[in-house]
Coordinates of C-alpha atoms in Angstrom, one line a residue:
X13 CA -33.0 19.8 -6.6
X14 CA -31.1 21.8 -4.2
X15 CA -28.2 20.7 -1.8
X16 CA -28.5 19.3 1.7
X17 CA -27.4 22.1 4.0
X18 CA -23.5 21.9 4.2
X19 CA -23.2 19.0 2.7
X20 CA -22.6 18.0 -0.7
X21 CA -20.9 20.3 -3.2
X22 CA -17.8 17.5 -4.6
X23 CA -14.3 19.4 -5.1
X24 CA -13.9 20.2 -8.7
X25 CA -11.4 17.2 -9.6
X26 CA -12.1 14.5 -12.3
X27 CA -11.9 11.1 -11.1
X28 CA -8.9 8.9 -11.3
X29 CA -8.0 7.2 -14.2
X30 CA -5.3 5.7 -12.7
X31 CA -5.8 1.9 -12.1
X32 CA -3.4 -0.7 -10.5
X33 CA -3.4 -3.9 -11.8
X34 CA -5.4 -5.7 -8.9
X35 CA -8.2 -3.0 -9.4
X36 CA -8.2 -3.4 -13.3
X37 CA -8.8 -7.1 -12.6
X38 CA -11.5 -6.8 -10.0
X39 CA -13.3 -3.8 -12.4
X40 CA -13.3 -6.6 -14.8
X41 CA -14.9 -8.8 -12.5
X42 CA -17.8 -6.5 -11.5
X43 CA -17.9 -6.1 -15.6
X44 CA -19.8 -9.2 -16.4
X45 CA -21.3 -7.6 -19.7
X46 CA -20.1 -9.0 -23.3
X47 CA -17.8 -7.1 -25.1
X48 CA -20.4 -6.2 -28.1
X49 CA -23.0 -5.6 -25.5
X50 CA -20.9 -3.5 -23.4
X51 CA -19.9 -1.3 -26.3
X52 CA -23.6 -0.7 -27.8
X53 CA -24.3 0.6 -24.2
X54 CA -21.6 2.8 -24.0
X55 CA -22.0 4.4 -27.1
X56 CA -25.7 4.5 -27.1
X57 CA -26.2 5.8 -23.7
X58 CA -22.5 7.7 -22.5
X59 CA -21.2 10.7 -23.8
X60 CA -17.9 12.5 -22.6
X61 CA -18.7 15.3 -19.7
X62 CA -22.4 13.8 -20.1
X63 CA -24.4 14.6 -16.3
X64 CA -26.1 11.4 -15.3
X65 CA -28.3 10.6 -12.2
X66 CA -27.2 7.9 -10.2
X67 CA -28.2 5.2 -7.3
X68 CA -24.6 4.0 -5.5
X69 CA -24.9 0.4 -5.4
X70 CA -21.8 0.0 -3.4
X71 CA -18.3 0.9 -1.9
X72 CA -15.7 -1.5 -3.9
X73 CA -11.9 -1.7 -3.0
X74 CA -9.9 1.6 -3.4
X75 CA -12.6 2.8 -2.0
X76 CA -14.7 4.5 -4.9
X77 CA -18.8 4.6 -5.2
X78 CA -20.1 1.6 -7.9
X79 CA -23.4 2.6 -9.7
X80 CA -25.0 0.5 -12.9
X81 CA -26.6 2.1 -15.6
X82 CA -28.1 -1.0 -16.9
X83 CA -25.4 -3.3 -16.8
X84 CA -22.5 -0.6 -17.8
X85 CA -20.5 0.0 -14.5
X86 CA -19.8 3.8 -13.6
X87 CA -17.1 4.6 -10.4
X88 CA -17.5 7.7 -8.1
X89 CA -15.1 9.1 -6.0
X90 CA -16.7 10.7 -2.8
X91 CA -20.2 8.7 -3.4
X92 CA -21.5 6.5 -0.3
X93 CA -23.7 3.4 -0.6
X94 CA -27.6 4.0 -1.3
X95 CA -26.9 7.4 -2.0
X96 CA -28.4 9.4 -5.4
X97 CA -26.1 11.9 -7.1
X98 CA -25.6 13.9 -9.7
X99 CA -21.8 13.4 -11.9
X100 CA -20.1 13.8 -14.8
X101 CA -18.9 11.2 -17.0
X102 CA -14.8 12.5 -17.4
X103 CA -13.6 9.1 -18.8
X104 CA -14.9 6.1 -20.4
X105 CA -13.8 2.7 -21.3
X106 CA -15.8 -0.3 -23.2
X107 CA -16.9 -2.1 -20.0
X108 CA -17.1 1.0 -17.1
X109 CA -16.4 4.4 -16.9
X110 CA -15.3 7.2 -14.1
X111 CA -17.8 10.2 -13.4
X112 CA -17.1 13.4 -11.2
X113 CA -19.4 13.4 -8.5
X114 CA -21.1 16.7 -9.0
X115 CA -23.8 17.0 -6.2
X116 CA -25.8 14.5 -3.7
X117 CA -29.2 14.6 -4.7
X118 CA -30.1 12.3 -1.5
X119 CA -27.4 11.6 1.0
X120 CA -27.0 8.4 2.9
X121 CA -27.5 7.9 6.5
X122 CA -23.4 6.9 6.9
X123 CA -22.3 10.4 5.4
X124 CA -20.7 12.5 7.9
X125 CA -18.3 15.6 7.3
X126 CA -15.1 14.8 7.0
X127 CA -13.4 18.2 9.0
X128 CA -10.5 18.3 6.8
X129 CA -10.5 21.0 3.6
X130 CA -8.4 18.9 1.8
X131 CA -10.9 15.7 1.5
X132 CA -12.0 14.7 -2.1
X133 CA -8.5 15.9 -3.5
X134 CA -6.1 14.5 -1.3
X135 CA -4.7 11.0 -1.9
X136 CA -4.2 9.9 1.5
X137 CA -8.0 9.4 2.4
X138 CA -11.1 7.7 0.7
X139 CA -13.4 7.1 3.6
X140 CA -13.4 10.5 5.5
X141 CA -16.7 11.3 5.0
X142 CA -18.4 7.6 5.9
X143 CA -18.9 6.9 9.6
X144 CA -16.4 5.1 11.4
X145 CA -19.1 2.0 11.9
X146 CA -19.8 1.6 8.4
X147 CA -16.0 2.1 7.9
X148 CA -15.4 -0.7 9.5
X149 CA -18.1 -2.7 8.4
X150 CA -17.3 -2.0 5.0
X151 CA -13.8 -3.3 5.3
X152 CA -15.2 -6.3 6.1
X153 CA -17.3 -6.1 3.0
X154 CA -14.4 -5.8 0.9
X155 CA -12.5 -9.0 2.8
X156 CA -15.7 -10.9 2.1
X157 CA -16.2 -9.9 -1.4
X158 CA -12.1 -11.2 -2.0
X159 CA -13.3 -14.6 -0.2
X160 CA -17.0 -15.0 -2.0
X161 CA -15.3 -18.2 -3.6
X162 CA -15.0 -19.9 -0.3
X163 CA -18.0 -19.5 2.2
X164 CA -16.5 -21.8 4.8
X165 CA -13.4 -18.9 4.4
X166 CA -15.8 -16.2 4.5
X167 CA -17.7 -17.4 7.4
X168 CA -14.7 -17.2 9.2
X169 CA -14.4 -13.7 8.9
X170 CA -14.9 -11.8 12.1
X171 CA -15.8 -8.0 12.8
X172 CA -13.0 -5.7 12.1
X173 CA -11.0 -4.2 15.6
X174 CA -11.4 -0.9 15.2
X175 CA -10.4 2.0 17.1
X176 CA -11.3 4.2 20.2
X177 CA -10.3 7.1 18.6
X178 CA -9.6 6.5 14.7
X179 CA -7.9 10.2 14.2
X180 CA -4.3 11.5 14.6
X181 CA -3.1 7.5 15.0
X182 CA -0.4 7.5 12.5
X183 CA 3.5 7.2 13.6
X184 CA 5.2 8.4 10.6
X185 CA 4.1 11.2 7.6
X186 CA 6.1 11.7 4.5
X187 CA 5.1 15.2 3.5
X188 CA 6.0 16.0 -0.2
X189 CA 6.8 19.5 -1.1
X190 CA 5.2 20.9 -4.2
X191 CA 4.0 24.3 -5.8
X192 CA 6.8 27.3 -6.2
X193 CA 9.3 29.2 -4.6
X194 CA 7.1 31.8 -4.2
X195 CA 4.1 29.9 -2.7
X196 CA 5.6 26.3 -1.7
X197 CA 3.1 23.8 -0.2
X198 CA 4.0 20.8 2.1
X199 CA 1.1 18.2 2.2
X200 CA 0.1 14.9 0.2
X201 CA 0.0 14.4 -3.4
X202 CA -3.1 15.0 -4.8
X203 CA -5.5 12.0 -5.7
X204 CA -4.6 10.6 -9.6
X205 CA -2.3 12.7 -10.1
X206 CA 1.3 12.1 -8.4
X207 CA 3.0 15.4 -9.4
X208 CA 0.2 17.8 -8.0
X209 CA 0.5 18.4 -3.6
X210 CA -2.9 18.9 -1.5
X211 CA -1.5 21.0 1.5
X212 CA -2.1 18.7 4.7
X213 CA -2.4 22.0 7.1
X214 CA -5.5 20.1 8.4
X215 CA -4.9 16.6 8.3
X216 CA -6.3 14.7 10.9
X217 CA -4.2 11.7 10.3
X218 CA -1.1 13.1 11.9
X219 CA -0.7 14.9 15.6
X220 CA -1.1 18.3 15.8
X221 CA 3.0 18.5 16.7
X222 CA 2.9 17.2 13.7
X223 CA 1.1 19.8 11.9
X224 CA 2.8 22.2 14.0
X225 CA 6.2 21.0 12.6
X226 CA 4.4 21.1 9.2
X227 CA 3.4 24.5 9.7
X228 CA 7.4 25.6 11.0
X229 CA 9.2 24.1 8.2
X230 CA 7.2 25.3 5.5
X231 CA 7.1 28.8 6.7
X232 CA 10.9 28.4 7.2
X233 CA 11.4 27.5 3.5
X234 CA 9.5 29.9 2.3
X235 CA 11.4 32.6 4.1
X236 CA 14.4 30.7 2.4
X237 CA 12.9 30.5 -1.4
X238 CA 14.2 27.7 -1.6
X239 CA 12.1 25.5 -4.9
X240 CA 10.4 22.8 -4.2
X241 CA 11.4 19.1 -6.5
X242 CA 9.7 18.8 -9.8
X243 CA 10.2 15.3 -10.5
X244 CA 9.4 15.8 -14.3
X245 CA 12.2 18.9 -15.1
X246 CA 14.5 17.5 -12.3
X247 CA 15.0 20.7 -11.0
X248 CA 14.3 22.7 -7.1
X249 CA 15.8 21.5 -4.1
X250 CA 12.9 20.2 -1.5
X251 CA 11.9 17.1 -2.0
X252 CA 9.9 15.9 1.5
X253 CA 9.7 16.1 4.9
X254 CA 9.7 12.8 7.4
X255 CA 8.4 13.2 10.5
X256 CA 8.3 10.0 12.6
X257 CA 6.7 9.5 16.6
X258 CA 6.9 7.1 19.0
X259 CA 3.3 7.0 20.4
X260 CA 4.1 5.5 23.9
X261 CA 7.3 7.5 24.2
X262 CA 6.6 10.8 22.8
X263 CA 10.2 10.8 21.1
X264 CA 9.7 12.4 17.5
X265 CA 11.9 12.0 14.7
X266 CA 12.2 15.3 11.9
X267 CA 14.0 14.7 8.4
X268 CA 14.3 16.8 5.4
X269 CA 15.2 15.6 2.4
X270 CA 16.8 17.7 -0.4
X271 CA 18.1 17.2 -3.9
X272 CA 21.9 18.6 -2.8
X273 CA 23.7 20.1 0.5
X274 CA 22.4 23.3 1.8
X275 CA 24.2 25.0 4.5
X276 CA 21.0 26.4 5.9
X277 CA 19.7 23.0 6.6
X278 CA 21.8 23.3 9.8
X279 CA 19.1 25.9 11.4
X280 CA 16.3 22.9 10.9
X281 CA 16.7 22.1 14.8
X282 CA 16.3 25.6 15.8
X283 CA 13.3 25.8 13.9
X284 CA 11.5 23.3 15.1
X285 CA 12.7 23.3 19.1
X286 CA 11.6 21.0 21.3
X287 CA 9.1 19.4 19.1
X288 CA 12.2 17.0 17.5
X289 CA 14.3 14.6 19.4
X290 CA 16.1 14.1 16.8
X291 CA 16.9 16.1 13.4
X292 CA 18.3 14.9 10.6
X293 CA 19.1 15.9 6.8
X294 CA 18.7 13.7 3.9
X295 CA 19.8 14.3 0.3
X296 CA 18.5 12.4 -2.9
X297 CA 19.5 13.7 -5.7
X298 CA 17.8 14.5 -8.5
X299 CA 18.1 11.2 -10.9
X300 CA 17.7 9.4 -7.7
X301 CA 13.8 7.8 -6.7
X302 CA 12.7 9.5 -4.0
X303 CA 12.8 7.3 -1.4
X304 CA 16.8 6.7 -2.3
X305 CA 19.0 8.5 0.0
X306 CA 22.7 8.9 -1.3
X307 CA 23.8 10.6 2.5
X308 CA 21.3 11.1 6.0
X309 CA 23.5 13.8 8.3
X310 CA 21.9 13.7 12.0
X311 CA 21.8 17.7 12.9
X312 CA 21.1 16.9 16.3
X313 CA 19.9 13.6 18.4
X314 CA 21.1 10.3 18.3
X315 CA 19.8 9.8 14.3
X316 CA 17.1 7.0 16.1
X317 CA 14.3 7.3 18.2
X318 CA 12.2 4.5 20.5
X319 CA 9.1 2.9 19.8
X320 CA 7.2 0.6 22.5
X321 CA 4.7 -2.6 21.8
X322 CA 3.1 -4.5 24.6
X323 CA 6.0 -3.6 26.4
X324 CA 8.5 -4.3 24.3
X325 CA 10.6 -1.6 23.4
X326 CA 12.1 -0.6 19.4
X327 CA 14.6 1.2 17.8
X328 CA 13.3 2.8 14.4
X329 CA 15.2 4.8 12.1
X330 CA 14.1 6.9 9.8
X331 CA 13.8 4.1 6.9
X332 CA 13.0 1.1 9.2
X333 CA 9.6 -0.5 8.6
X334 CA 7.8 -0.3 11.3
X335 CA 3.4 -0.7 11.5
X336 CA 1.9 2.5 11.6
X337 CA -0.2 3.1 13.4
X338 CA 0.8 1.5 17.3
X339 CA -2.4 0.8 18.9
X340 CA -3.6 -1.3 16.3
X341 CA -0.2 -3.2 16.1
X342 CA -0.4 -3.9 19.8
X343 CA -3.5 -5.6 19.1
X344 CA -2.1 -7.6 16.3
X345 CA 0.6 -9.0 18.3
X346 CA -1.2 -9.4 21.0
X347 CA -3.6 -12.0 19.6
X348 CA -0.9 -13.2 17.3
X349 CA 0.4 -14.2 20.6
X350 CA -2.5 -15.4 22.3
X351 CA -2.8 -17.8 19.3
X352 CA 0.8 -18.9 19.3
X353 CA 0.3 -19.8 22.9
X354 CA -2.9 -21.9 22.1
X355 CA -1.0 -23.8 19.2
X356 CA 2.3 -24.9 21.5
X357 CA 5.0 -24.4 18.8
X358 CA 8.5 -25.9 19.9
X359 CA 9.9 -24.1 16.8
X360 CA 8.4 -20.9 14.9
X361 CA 9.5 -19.1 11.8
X362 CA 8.8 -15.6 11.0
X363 CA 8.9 -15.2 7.3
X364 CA 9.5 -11.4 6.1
X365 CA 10.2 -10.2 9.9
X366 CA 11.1 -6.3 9.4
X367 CA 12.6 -5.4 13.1
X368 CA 11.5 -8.5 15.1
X369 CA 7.9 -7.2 16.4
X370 CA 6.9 -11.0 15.8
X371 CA 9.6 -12.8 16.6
X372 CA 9.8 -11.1 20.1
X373 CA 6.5 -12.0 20.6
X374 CA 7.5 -15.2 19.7
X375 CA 10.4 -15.3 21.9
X376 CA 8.8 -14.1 24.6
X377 CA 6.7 -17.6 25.2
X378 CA 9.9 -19.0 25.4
X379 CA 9.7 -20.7 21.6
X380 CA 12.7 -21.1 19.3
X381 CA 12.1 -18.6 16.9
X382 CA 14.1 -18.6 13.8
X383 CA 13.9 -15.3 11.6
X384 CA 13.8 -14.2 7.8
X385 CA 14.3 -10.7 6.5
X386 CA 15.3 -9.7 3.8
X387 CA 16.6 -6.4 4.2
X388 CA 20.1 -6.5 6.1
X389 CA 19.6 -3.1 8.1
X390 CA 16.6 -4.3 9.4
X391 CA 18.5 -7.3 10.8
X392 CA 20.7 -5.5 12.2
X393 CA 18.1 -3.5 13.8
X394 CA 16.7 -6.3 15.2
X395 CA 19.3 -7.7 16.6
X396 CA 19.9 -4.5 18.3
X397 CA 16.1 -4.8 19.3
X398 CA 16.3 -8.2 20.9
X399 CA 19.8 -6.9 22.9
X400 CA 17.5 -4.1 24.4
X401 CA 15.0 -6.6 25.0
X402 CA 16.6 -9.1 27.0
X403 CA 14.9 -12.0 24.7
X404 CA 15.8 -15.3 24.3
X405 CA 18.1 -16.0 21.1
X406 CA 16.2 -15.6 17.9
X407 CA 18.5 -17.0 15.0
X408 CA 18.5 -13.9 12.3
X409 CA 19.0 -14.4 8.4
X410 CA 19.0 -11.8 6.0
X411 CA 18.2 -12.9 3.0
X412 CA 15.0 -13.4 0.5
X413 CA 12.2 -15.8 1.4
X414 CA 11.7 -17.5 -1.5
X415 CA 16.1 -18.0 -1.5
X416 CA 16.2 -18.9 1.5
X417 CA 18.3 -21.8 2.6
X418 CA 16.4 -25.4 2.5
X419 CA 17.9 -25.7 6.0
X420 CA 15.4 -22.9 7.5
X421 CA 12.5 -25.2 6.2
X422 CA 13.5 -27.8 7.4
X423 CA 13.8 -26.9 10.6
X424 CA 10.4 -28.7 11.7
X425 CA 8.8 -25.8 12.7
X426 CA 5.1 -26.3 13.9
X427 CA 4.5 -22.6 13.3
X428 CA 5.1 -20.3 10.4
X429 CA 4.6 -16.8 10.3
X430 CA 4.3 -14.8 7.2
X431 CA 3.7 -10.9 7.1
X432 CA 4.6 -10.4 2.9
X433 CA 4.2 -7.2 1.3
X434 CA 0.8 -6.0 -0.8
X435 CA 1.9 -7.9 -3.6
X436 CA 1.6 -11.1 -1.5
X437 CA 3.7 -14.2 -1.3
X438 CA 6.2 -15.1 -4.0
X439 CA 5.2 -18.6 -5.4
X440 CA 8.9 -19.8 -4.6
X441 CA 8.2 -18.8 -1.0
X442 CA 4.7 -19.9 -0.7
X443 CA 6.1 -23.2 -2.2
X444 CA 8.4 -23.6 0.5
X445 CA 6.3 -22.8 2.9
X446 CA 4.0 -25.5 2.1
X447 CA 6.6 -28.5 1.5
X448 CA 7.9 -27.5 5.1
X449 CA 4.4 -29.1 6.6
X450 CA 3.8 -27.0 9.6
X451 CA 0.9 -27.6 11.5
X452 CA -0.1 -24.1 11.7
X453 CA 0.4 -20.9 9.4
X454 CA -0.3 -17.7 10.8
X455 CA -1.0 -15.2 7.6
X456 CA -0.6 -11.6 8.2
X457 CA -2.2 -9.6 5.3
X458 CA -2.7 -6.1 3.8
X459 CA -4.4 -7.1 0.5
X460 CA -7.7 -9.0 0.5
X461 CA -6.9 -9.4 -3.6
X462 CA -3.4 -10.8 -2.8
X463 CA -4.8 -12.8 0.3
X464 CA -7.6 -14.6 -2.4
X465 CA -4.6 -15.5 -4.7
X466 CA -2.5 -16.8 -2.1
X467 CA -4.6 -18.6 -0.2
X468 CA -5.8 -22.0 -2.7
X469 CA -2.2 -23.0 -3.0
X470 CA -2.7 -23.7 1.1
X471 CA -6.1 -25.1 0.9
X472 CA -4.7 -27.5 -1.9
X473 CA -2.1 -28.7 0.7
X474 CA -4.6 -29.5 2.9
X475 CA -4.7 -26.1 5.5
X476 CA -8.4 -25.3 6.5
X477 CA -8.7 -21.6 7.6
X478 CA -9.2 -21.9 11.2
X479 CA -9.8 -17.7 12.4
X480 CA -9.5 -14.6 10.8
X481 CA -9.6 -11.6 12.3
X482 CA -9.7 -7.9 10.5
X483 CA -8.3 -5.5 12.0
X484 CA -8.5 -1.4 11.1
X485 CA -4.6 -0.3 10.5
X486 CA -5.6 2.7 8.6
X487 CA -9.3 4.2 9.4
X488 CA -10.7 6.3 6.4
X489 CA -8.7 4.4 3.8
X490 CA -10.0 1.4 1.9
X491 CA -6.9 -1.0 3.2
X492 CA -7.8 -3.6 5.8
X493 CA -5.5 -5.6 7.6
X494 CA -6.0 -9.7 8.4
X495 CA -4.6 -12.3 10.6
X496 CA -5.5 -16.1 9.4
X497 CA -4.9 -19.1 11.8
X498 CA -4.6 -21.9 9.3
X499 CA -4.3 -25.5 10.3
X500 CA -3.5 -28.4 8.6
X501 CA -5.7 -31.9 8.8

């Protein structure tokens, strides 16, 4: 059967084999087959580099295609729902294997091209080539699927807040270098394979001064021949390049980071003009991880540049942790807010509070807002944040959740915030969080797998999931973003 008209010829890259641990665990899930039954299938019926015809039952989390063969489960990358392809099984294991999509044999009514050359091999992406409706809707899929255990949760699952606009949104893009001296490239790493780059040239997460300080730098380093990083011999001396915006101030932040001092470095400002209010260097060095900066020299600019949300206005340096994408934040907080005011706190905590975007929304309704961060730069930050501000005092501790003082918890608060990282809350913290008997929780989270484990040690203490609303943080990605109004009876 031939192809549909520019559609459907997949990239010539084997699936990932690369699992986390939450995936392995929901792949197991979707596995129900025995063991002995699972391995007579496999070796009856799958064969390495084998070609099978397929019907896509579904998008599961990480965003790849699920198709059955009997009861043996087979992942896609680049597959949409309903859809019948063509693939090749490239690796196998005794409950599911991973298969190359080869070709669309009959495309599905949510397929739409993607308009970036890089799609299929690039890591960043997953979704590019669904629709931006049935994005959204299967975001919500995936929340439901993590909640399936609890239909009074799951019913209180709304639609996901998408975006006007769901291109060039994100505020900060950590370009890796990769290839040779001869022909270096500047992009993403590749999908499944972390040491491989995908040239970004036509991203259309990032804003085209973006790409246009992409586009500077990398011809500026090639003129240079200067070797990109090669994490496994340890050996070149570009490692990335940083480039952070501030969407309602138009200030932009440029960084290059290098495995030693190079005096050229000091042109960087010159190369990239007016698109940079502020440059700066960074040097990791080789042994070092990546994201490990032994020195950060500011080439020109203050070293910081300014972020607004809702009106409140942020410093953010280059390794503060601030949302991504700014629209969508605005909404969070906004309805964070919105709730905070319908639940009349006297005294609020904000549990792992980065730079204070809660807390001054917090603050702003005139609560008593007590702090936790656990990073002390980020404190500091804040507290610079809140001076800019003009906000009511917010009482700042640096330290972890789950060591923090007994004295924060018992504070009385009749809110508590939490925003934890993917890997959820730590049981220490959620511990504490649950002797301290607030009448509301407000959970901010980023993994609907993390959100399901989390989420019985509150319902054992008596907390009833009042609202939760999706929201879309990162459109053509699998991740979903939640915010959970629990109260307690």
């Amino acid at each position: 059967m031939s192809k549909p008209a520019g559609l459907l010829s997949a990239k010539s890259t084997s699936s990932s084999k690369s699992t986390s641990s939450g995936s392995l665990c929901f792949i197991w899930r979707l596995c129900s087959l025995s063991g002995a039954a699972a391995s007579k299938l496999s070796e009856n019926l799958f064969i390495m580099n084998e070609e099978l015809e397929l019907t896509i039952e579904k998008t599961v989390f990480e965003g790849r295609a699920l198709a059955r063969q009997g009861r043996f489960v087979v992942f896609v990358d680049g597959a949409l729902p309903g859809e019948r392809i063509r693939a090749r099984l490239s690796y196998r294991k005794r409950r599911y294997a991973f298969a190359q999509l080869l070709e669309v044999l009959e495309p599905s009514p949510q397929r739409c091209a993607s308009g970036c050359s890089a799609f299929g091999t690039c890591g960043g992406c997953s979704l590019l080539n669904m629709d931006y409706a049935a994005q959204l809707e299967q975001k919500r899929n995936f929340l439901l699927e993590a909640l399936h255990a609890w239909p009074d949760v799951a019913a209180c699952v709304a639609p996901v807040w998408g975006m006007e606009d769901p291109y060039f949104f994100r505020n900060k893009m950590v370009y890796s270098f990769g290839g040779s001296a001869e022909a270096p490239v500047l992009g993403m790493h590749r999908r499944g394979d972390f040491h491989a780059v995908v040239s970004a040239e036509t991203c259309r997460l990032q804003s085209p001064q973006a790409q246009e300080v992409l586009r500077r730098v990398l011809a500026w380093t090639r003129k240079h021949h200067w070797a990109p990083f090669d994490e496994r011999a340890k050996t070149g001396l570009l490692r990335d390049l940083t480039v952070r915006e501030g969407k309602r101030t138009g200030q932009r932040m440029v960084m290059l980071t290098t495995t030693a001092l190079q005096a050229a470095v000091t042109e960087l400002p010159g190369i990239v003009g007016d698109l940079a209010t502020t440059v700066l260097h960074g040097i990791s060095p080789p042994l070092h991880n990546a994201a490990r900066l032994e020195r950060v020299e500011i080439l020109s600019g203050s070293g910081v540049i300014a972020e607004q949300l809702n009106g409140l206005t942020f410093e953010v340096g280059v390794s503060t942790f601030f949302q991504t994408n700014t629209l969508q934040a605005e909404k969070m907080f906004s309805l964070l807010a919105q709730w905070a005011a319908d639940a009349q706190p006297r005294v609020a905590l904000d549990l792992y509070a980065g730079t204070g975007p809660i807390a001054f929304h917090l603050a702003r309704l005139g609560r008593r807002v007590i702090a936790v961060e656990t990073h002390p730069e980020s404190v500091a930050a804040a507290r610079r944040n809140q001076q800019r501000n003009n906000l009511p005092a917010i009482e700042w501790l640096a330290a972890d959740v789950e060591q923090a003082p007994e004295a924060v918890f018992a504070s009385q608060p009749d809110l508590i915030v939490v925003d934890p990282p993917r890997t959820g809350l730590h049981p220490r913290a959620a511990e504490k969080i649950v002797a301290a008997a607030a009448p509301h929780i407000f959970y901010v989270s980023c993994n609907p797998a993390t959100l399901a484990r989390d989420l019985p040690r509150f319902r054992a203490a008596n907390y009833a999931v009042k609202r939760i609303q999706p929201l879309d943080m990162f459109p053509h990605s699998y991740h979903v973003e939640s915010l959970l109004w629990l109260s307690r009876a």
